[in-house]
PDB file of C-alpha atoms in Angstrom:
ATOM      1  CA  MET P   1       0.000   0.000   0.000  1.00  0.00           C
ATOM      2  CA  TYR P   2       2.867   2.345   0.853  1.00  0.00           C
ATOM      3  CA  HIS P   3       4.380   1.816  -2.628  1.00  0.00           C
ATOM      4  CA  ARG P   4       1.162   2.906  -4.363  1.00  0.00           C
ATOM      5  CA  TRP P   5       1.088   6.187  -2.430  1.00  0.00           C
ATOM      6  CA  ALA P   6       4.756   6.787  -3.175  1.00  0.00           C
ATOM      7  CA  ALA P   7       4.169   6.139  -6.890  1.00  0.00           C
ATOM      8  CA  LEU P   8       1.189   8.514  -6.907  1.00  0.00           C
ATOM      9  CA  ALA P   9       3.231  11.221  -5.168  1.00  0.00           C
ATOM     10  CA  LEU P  10       6.017  10.777  -7.742  1.00  0.00           C
ATOM     11  CA  VAL P  11       3.600  11.074 -10.681  1.00  0.00           C
ATOM     12  CA  LEU P  12       2.034  14.216  -9.218  1.00  0.00           C
ATOM     13  CA  ALA P  13       5.458  15.739  -8.614  1.00  0.00           C
ATOM     14  CA  LEU P  14       6.557  15.012 -12.201  1.00  0.00           C
ATOM     15  CA  CYS P  15       3.351  16.556 -13.583  1.00  0.00           C
ATOM     16  CA  ALA P  16       4.094  19.784 -11.730  1.00  0.00           C
ATOM     17  CA  ILE P  17       7.487  20.279 -13.430  1.00  0.00           C
ATOM     18  CA  PRO P  18       7.195  22.765 -16.326  1.00  0.00           C
ATOM     19  CA  THR P  19       8.503  21.514 -19.664  1.00  0.00           C
ATOM     20  CA  LYS P  20       9.995  23.177 -22.704  1.00  0.00           C
ATOM     21  CA  PRO P  21       9.205  22.062 -26.250  1.00  0.00           C
ATOM     22  CA  ALA P  22      11.766  19.688 -27.709  1.00  0.00           C
ATOM     23  CA  ALA P  23      14.027  20.758 -30.543  1.00  0.00           C
ATOM     24  CA  GLY P  24      12.137  20.763 -33.827  1.00  0.00           C
ATOM     25  CA  GLN P  25       8.721  21.199 -32.244  1.00  0.00           C
ATOM     26  CA  GLY P  26       6.599  24.283 -32.590  1.00  0.00           C
ATOM     27  CA  GLN P  27       6.553  27.039 -35.174  1.00  0.00           C
ATOM     28  CA  SER P  28       9.683  29.088 -35.658  1.00  0.00           C
ATOM     29  CA  SER P  29      10.942  31.402 -38.336  1.00  0.00           C
ATOM     30  CA  PRO P  30      13.829  30.239 -40.493  1.00  0.00           C
ATOM     31  CA  PRO P  31      17.304  31.359 -39.467  1.00  0.00           C
ATOM     32  CA  ARG P  32      18.326  34.656 -40.985  1.00  0.00           C
ATOM     33  CA  GLY P  33      19.508  34.224 -44.555  1.00  0.00           C
ATOM     34  CA  ARG P  34      17.863  30.837 -44.992  1.00  0.00           C
ATOM     35  CA  LYS P  35      15.065  30.577 -47.505  1.00  0.00           C
ATOM     36  CA  SER P  36      12.014  28.437 -46.823  1.00  0.00           C
ATOM     37  CA  GLY P  37       8.532  27.826 -48.135  1.00  0.00           C
ATOM     38  CA  VAL P  38       5.116  28.707 -46.783  1.00  0.00           C
ATOM     39  CA  VAL P  39       2.567  26.252 -48.120  1.00  0.00           C
ATOM     40  CA  GLY P  40      -1.142  26.948 -48.362  1.00  0.00           C
ATOM     41  CA  GLN P  41      -3.922  24.373 -48.448  1.00  0.00           C
ATOM     42  CA  ASN P  42      -4.775  23.162 -51.921  1.00  0.00           C
ATOM     43  CA  PHE P  43      -8.110  24.255 -53.351  1.00  0.00           C
ATOM     44  CA  PRO P  44     -10.633  22.930 -53.895  1.00  0.00           C
ATOM     45  CA  ASN P  45     -10.196  20.244 -51.252  1.00  0.00           C
ATOM     46  CA  PRO P  46     -11.610  17.604 -51.654  1.00  0.00           C
ATOM     47  CA  PHE P  47     -11.200  17.836 -55.398  1.00  0.00           C
ATOM     48  CA  ASN P  48     -12.105  16.005 -58.580  1.00  0.00           C
ATOM     49  CA  PRO P  49     -10.164  15.836 -60.891  1.00  0.00           C
ATOM     50  CA  GLU P  50      -7.793  18.842 -60.540  1.00  0.00           C
ATOM     51  CA  THR P  51      -6.453  21.143 -57.827  1.00  0.00           C
ATOM     52  CA  THR P  52      -4.239  24.187 -57.249  1.00  0.00           C
ATOM     53  CA  ILE P  53      -1.478  24.301 -54.621  1.00  0.00           C
ATOM     54  CA  PRO P  54      -0.504  27.789 -53.399  1.00  0.00           C
ATOM     55  CA  PHE P  55       2.985  28.336 -51.950  1.00  0.00           C
ATOM     56  CA  GLN P  56       5.424  31.126 -51.126  1.00  0.00           C
ATOM     57  CA  VAL P  57       9.194  31.407 -51.125  1.00  0.00           C
ATOM     58  CA  VAL P  58      10.276  33.538 -48.149  1.00  0.00           C
ATOM     59  CA  GLY P  59      13.520  34.522 -46.445  1.00  0.00           C
ATOM     60  CA  CYS P  60      15.344  36.333 -49.254  1.00  0.00           C
ATOM     61  CA  GLU P  61      17.539  39.143 -48.004  1.00  0.00           C
ATOM     62  CA  THR P  62      18.412  40.756 -51.329  1.00  0.00           C
ATOM     63  CA  PRO P  63      16.247  41.431 -54.395  1.00  0.00           C
ATOM     64  CA  GLY P  64      16.730  38.857 -57.113  1.00  0.00           C
ATOM     65  CA  GLU P  65      17.857  36.143 -54.701  1.00  0.00           C
ATOM     66  CA  ARG P  66      16.514  32.772 -55.835  1.00  0.00           C
ATOM     67  CA  ALA P  67      15.578  29.459 -54.242  1.00  0.00           C
ATOM     68  CA  VAL P  68      15.354  25.949 -55.687  1.00  0.00           C
ATOM     69  CA  VAL P  69      11.775  24.649 -55.380  1.00  0.00           C
ATOM     70  CA  THR P  70      10.396  21.136 -55.865  1.00  0.00           C
ATOM     71  CA  ILE P  71       6.841  19.904 -55.261  1.00  0.00           C
ATOM     72  CA  ARG P  72       5.988  16.216 -55.153  1.00  0.00           C
ATOM     73  CA  ILE P  73       2.705  14.418 -54.522  1.00  0.00           C
ATOM     74  CA  PHE P  74       2.675  11.102 -52.648  1.00  0.00           C
ATOM     75  CA  ASN P  75      -0.024   8.527 -51.918  1.00  0.00           C
ATOM     76  CA  VAL P  76      -0.665   7.038 -48.466  1.00  0.00           C
ATOM     77  CA  ILE P  77       2.057   4.430 -48.872  1.00  0.00           C
ATOM     78  CA  ALA P  78       4.648   7.117 -49.752  1.00  0.00           C
ATOM     79  CA  GLN P  79       4.858   6.359 -53.464  1.00  0.00           C
ATOM     80  CA  HIS P  80       5.668   9.339 -55.674  1.00  0.00           C
ATOM     81  CA  VAL P  81       2.467   9.857 -57.667  1.00  0.00           C
ATOM     82  CA  ALA P  82       2.959  13.171 -59.487  1.00  0.00           C
ATOM     83  CA  THR P  83       4.868  16.413 -59.884  1.00  0.00           C
ATOM     84  CA  PRO P  84       2.484  19.351 -60.335  1.00  0.00           C
ATOM     85  CA  ARG P  85       3.017  22.008 -63.004  1.00  0.00           C
ATOM     86  CA  PHE P  86       3.914  25.623 -62.278  1.00  0.00           C
ATOM     87  CA  GLU P  87       1.271  28.278 -62.990  1.00  0.00           C
ATOM     88  CA  GLY P  88       2.325  31.722 -64.161  1.00  0.00           C
ATOM     89  CA  VAL P  89       5.586  33.578 -64.734  1.00  0.00           C
ATOM     90  CA  PRO P  90       8.574  32.816 -64.829  1.00  0.00           C
ATOM     91  CA  ALA P  91       8.086  29.175 -65.877  1.00  0.00           C
ATOM     92  CA  PRO P  92       4.555  28.568 -67.183  1.00  0.00           C
ATOM     93  CA  ASN P  93       3.449  24.924 -67.346  1.00  0.00           C
ATOM     94  CA  GLN P  94       6.866  23.581 -66.233  1.00  0.00           C
ATOM     95  CA  PRO P  95       6.974  20.716 -63.716  1.00  0.00           C
ATOM     96  CA  VAL P  96       7.896  22.115 -60.286  1.00  0.00           C
ATOM     97  CA  LEU P  97      11.079  20.082 -60.105  1.00  0.00           C
ATOM     98  CA  ASN P  98      14.275  21.913 -59.086  1.00  0.00           C
ATOM     99  CA  LEU P  99      12.779  25.180 -60.343  1.00  0.00           C
ATOM    100  CA  SER P 100      14.774  28.325 -59.505  1.00  0.00           C
ATOM    101  CA  LEU P 101      12.353  31.006 -58.239  1.00  0.00           C
ATOM    102  CA  PRO P 102      12.768  34.422 -56.596  1.00  0.00           C
ATOM    103  CA  CYS P 103      10.954  35.116 -53.318  1.00  0.00           C
ATOM    104  CA  GLY P 104       7.234  35.617 -53.804  1.00  0.00           C
ATOM    105  CA  SER P 105       3.827  33.914 -53.985  1.00  0.00           C
ATOM    106  CA  TYR P 106       3.168  31.196 -56.544  1.00  0.00           C
ATOM    107  CA  SER P 107       0.825  28.337 -57.353  1.00  0.00           C
ATOM    108  CA  ALA P 108       1.141  24.899 -58.889  1.00  0.00           C
ATOM    109  CA  PHE P 109      -1.522  22.877 -60.697  1.00  0.00           C
ATOM    110  CA  TRP P 110      -2.168  19.124 -60.577  1.00  0.00           C
ATOM    111  CA  ASP P 111      -4.557  17.604 -63.095  1.00  0.00           C
ATOM    112  CA  GLY P 112      -5.101  14.500 -60.927  1.00  0.00           C
ATOM    113  CA  LYS P 113      -3.172  12.203 -63.260  1.00  0.00           C
ATOM    114  CA  ILE P 114      -0.534   9.692 -62.205  1.00  0.00           C
ATOM    115  CA  LEU P 115       3.062  10.376 -63.249  1.00  0.00           C
ATOM    116  CA  ASN P 116       4.011   9.020 -66.725  1.00  0.00           C
ATOM    117  CA  THR P 117       0.767   7.036 -67.172  1.00  0.00           C
ATOM    118  CA  GLY P 118      -1.992   9.528 -67.921  1.00  0.00           C
ATOM    119  CA  ARG P 119      -4.382   7.575 -65.661  1.00  0.00           C
ATOM    120  CA  GLU P 120      -6.449   9.441 -63.100  1.00  0.00           C
ATOM    121  CA  ALA P 121      -5.391   8.978 -59.479  1.00  0.00           C
ATOM    122  CA  ALA P 122      -7.730   6.946 -57.274  1.00  0.00           C
ATOM    123  CA  SER P 123      -9.946   8.512 -54.621  1.00  0.00           C
ATOM    124  CA  GLY P 124      -8.247   8.933 -51.290  1.00  0.00           C
ATOM    125  CA  MET P 125      -5.741  10.878 -49.236  1.00  0.00           C
ATOM    126  CA  TYR P 126      -2.561  12.276 -50.798  1.00  0.00           C
ATOM    127  CA  THR P 127       0.292  14.342 -49.389  1.00  0.00           C
ATOM    128  CA  TYR P 128       2.061  17.134 -51.215  1.00  0.00           C
ATOM    129  CA  VAL P 129       5.570  18.085 -50.155  1.00  0.00           C
ATOM    130  CA  VAL P 130       7.068  21.461 -51.025  1.00  0.00           C
ATOM    131  CA  ILE P 131      10.874  21.560 -50.786  1.00  0.00           C
ATOM    132  CA  VAL P 132      12.501  25.019 -50.831  1.00  0.00           C
ATOM    133  CA  ASP P 133      16.310  24.919 -50.675  1.00  0.00           C
ATOM    134  CA  GLY P 134      16.162  21.636 -48.755  1.00  0.00           C
ATOM    135  CA  THR P 135      13.466  22.746 -46.262  1.00  0.00           C
ATOM    136  CA  ARG P 136      10.415  20.468 -46.507  1.00  0.00           C
ATOM    137  CA  THR P 137       6.805  21.349 -45.740  1.00  0.00           C
ATOM    138  CA  ALA P 138       3.928  18.910 -46.241  1.00  0.00           C
ATOM    139  CA  LYS P 139       0.138  19.081 -46.328  1.00  0.00           C
ATOM    140  CA  LYS P 140      -2.641  16.604 -47.032  1.00  0.00           C
ATOM    141  CA  MET P 141      -5.298  16.671 -49.740  1.00  0.00           C
ATOM    142  CA  PHE P 142      -8.194  14.455 -50.671  1.00  0.00           C
ATOM    143  CA  ILE P 143      -9.508  13.257 -54.023  1.00  0.00           C
ATOM    144  CA  ALA P 144     -13.241  12.417 -53.973  1.00  0.00           C
ATOM    145  CA  LYS P 145     -14.806  10.824 -57.053  1.00  0.00           C
TER     146      LYS P 145
END
């Protein structure tokens, strides 16, 4: 009986100790001089058969500074399904694959087709990953047919 009370007192004491977030947790701004991406939610979501993915390149210190951007779409078992196409200037209709872009707001377009096959992707959950100079950001999207 004494051991149960001692265990309870220990648990209560540990719960009272304030904690700090671990490294890598929480929102923080990128270190000065390091470019990163801000990714918006795709729209429409859920979608059928096509969607737009908004994103931004931030963190440039000088005008004209550029970042390398890649966007990939994965299915729930982490298979690369597609690479969306860039909308607008400076690279209209190019796949967003190692694209060099200045800081600013952009969007990419996915027609819902699987890479190199032309078949439409199945209904379900997908993840899009935006990589800006090695910094990854991911969001989920849903295809409903």
